[in-house]
Tab-separated table of C-alpha atoms in Angstrom:
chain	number	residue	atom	x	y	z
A	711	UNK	CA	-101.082	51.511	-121.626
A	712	UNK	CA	-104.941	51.742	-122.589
A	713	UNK	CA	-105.641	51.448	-118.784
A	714	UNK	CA	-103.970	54.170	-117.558
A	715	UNK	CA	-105.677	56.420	-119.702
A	716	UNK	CA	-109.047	55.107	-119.078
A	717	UNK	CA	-108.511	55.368	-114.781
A	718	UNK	CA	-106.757	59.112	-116.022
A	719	UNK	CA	-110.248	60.079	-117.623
A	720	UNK	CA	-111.891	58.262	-114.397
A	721	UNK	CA	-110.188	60.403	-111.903
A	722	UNK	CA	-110.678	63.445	-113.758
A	723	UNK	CA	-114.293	63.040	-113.812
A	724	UNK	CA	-114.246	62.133	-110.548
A	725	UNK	CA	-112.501	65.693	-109.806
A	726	UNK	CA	-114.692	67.478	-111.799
A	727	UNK	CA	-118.259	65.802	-110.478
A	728	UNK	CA	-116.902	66.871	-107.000
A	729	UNK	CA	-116.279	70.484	-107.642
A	730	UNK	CA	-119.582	71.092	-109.651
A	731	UNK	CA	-121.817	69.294	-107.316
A	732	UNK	CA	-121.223	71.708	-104.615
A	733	UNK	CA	-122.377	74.579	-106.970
A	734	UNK	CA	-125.072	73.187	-109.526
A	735	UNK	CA	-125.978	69.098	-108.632
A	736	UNK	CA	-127.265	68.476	-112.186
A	737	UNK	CA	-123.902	69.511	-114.094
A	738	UNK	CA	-122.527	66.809	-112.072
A	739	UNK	CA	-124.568	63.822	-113.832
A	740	UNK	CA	-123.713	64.869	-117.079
A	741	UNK	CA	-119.928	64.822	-116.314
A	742	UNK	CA	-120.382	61.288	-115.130
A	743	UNK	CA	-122.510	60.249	-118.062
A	744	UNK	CA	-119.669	62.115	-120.460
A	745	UNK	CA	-117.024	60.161	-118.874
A	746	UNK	CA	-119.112	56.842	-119.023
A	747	UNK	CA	-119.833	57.075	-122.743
A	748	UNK	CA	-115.803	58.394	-123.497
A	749	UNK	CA	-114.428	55.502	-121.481
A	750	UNK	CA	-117.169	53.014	-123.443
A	751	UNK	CA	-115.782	54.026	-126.923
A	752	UNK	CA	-112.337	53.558	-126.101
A	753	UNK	CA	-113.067	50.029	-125.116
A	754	UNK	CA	-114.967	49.245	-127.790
A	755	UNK	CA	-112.683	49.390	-130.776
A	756	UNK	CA	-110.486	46.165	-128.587
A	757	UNK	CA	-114.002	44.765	-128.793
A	758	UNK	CA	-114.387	43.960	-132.321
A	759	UNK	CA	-110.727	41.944	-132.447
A	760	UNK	CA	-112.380	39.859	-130.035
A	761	UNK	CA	-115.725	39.492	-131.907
A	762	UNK	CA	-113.641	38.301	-134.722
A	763	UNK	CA	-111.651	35.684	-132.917
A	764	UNK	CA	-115.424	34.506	-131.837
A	765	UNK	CA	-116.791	34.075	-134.795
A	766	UNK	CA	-113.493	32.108	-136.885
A	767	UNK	CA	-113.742	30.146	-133.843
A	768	UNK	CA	-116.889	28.993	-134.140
A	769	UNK	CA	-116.785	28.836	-137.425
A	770	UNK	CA	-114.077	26.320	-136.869
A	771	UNK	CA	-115.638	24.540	-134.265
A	772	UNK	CA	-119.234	24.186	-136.481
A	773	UNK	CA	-121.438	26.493	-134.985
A	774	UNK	CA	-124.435	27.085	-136.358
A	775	UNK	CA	-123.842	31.066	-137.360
A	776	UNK	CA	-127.157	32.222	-135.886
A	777	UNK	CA	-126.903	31.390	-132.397
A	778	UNK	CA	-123.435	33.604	-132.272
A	779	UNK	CA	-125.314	36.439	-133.221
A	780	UNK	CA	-128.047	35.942	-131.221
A	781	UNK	CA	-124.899	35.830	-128.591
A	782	UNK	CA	-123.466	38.547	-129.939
A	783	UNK	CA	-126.800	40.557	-129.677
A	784	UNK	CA	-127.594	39.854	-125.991
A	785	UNK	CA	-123.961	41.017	-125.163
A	786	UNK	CA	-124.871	44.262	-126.917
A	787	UNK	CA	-128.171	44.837	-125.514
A	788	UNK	CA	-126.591	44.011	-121.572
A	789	UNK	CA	-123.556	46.432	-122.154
A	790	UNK	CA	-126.593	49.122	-122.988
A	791	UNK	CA	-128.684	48.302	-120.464
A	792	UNK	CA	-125.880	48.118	-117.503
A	793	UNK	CA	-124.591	51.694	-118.906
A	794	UNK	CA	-128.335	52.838	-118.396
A	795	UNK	CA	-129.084	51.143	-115.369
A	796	UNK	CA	-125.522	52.984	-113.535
A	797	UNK	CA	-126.333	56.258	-114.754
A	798	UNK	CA	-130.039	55.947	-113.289
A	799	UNK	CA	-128.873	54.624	-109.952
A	800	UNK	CA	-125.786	57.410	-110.017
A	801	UNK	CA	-128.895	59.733	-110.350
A	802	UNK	CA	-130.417	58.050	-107.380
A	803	UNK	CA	-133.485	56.879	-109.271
A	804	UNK	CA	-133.682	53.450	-108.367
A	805	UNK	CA	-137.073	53.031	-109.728
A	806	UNK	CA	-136.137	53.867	-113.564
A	807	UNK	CA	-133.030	51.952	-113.399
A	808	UNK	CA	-134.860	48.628	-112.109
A	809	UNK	CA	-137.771	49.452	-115.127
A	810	UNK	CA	-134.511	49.625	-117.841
A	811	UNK	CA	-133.106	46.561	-116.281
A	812	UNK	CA	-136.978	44.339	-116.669
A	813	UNK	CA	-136.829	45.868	-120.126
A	814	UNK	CA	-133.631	44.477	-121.084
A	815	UNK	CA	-134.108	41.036	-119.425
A	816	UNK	CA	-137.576	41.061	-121.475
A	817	UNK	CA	-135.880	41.752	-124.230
A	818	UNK	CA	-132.606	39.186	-124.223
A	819	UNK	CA	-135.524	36.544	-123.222
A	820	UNK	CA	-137.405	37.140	-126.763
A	821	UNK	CA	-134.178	37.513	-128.762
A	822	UNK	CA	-133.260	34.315	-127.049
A	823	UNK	CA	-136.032	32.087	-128.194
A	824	UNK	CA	-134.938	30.275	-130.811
A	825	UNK	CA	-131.683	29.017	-128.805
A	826	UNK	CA	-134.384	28.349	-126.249
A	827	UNK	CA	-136.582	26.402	-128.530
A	828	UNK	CA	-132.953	24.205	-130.367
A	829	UNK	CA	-132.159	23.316	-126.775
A	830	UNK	CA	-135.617	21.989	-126.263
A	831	UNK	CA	-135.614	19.830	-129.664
A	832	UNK	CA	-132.051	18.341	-128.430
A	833	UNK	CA	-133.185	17.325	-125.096
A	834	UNK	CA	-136.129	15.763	-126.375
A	835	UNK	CA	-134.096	13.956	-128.580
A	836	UNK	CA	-132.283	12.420	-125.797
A	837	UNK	CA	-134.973	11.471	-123.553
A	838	UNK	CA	-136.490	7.881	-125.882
B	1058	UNK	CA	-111.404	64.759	-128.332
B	1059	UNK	CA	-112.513	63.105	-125.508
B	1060	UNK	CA	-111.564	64.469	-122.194
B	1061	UNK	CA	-112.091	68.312	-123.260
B	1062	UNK	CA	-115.810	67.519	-123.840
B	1063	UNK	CA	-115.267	66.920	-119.953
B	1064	UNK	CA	-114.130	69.934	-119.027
B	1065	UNK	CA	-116.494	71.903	-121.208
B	1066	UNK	CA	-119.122	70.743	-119.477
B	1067	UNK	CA	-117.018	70.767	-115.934
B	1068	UNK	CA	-116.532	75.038	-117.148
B	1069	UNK	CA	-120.340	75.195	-118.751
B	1070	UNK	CA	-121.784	74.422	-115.047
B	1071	UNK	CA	-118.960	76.800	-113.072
B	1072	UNK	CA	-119.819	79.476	-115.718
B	1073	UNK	CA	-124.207	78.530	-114.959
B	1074	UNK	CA	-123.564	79.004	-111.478
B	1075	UNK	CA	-121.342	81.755	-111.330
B	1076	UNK	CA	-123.708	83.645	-113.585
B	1077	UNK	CA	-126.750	82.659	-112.131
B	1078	UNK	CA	-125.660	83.770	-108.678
B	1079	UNK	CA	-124.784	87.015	-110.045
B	1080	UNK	CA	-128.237	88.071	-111.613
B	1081	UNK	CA	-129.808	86.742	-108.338
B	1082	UNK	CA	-127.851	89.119	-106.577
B	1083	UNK	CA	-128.342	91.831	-109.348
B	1084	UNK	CA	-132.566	91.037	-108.528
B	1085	UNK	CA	-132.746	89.582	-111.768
B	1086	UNK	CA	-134.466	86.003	-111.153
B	1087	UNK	CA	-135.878	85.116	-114.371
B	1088	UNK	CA	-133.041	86.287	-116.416
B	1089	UNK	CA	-130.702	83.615	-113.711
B	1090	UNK	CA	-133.533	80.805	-114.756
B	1091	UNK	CA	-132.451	81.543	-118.758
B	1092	UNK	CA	-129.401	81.549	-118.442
B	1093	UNK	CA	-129.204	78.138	-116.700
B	1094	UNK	CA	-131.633	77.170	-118.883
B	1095	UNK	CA	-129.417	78.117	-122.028
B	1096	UNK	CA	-126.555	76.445	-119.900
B	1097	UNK	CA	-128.333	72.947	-119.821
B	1098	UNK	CA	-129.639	72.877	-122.970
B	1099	UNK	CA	-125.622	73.510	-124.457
B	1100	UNK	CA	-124.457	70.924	-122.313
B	1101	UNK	CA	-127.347	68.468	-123.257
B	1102	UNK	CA	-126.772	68.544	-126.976
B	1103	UNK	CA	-122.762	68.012	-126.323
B	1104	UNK	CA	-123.950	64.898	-124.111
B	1105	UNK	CA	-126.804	63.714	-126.128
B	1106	UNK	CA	-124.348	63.689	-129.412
B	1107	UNK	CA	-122.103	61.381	-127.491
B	1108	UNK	CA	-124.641	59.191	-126.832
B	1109	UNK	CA	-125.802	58.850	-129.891
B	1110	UNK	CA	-122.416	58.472	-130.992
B	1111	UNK	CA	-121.982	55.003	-128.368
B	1112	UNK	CA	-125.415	53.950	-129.917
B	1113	UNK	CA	-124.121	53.706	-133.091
B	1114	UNK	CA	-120.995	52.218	-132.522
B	1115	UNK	CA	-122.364	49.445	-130.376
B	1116	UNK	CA	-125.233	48.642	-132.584
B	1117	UNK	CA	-122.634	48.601	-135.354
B	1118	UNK	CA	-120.175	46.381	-133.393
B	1119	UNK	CA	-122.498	43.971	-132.005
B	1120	UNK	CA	-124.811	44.015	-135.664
B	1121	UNK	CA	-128.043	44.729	-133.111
């Protein structure tokens, strides 16, 4: 049921963005980036019943707690940076979006280190 | 909530427009430029709430 309301508030953007962009171009951005963020906090909320299921399941399973948040983190920071990078290239500056999208890979990268660094010391357990 | 912050900002940008056309024609230039001026700034603090309102929520859901 959660669908149909998020392609209803899709369309109706999509309406509105058309009408305003004939009269004043910058009106329509905002409409799509109002749309983008409603349709982002609807989803959200489902989100966090999956988060949970995550982390009992590693739990479960042994995981070391860390490197699920470190998980959890870089899933964060991509949803951000993919909602940036759209809006930029909606806007038609290519340039911007491709600078938001080196930032976040940057960024993952360092937050990703220290799963970097365990799946070093296990390989060179391995190797004799 | 959520879709009538759409169409506030869908009837902010019809209302800019209309309003700006109309002091243009009235010879009024610079009073056109404030009021879309006054338009975008509304229509930025509705937008830039909501965005920090996602912020928020994602950096709470995903402990960032």
């Amino acid at each position: 049921m959660e669908i149909v309301k998020i392609i209803g508030i899709g369309l109706v953007s999509l309406i509105l963005i058309v009408i305003i962009k004939q009269y004043k171009p910058e009106f329509a951005l905002y409409v799509s980036l109002g749309a983008g963020i409603i349709i982002i906090l609807m989803v959200l909320d489902k989100l966090l019943g999956i988060i949970q299921l995550l982390t009992t399941l590693s739990q479960k399973a042994g995981i070391n707690a860390t490197y699920l948040s470190i998980l959890l983190k870089i899933t964060g920071i991509a949803i951000l940076t993919e909602f940036g990078v759209s809006i930029c290239k909606d806007a038609g500056e290519t340039a911007v979006a491709n600078k938001i999208e080196f930032g976040g890979k940057i960024i993952i990268i360092s937050i990703s280190i220290p799963i970097i660094s365990a799946l070093l010391e296990v390989i060179m357990q391995l190797i004799p | 909530m959520e879709i009538d912050l759409l169409f506030k900002i869908a009837a902010i940008g019809i209302l800019v427009a209309v309003l700006h056309q109309v002091l243009v024609r009235a010879g009024r230039e610079d009073q056109a430029m404030m009021t879309t001026l006054a338009g975008l700034i509304i229509v930025l603090s509705m937008v830039i709430k909501e965005i920090s309102a996602l912020f928020n929520s994602v950096r709470t859901i995903f402990n960032l």
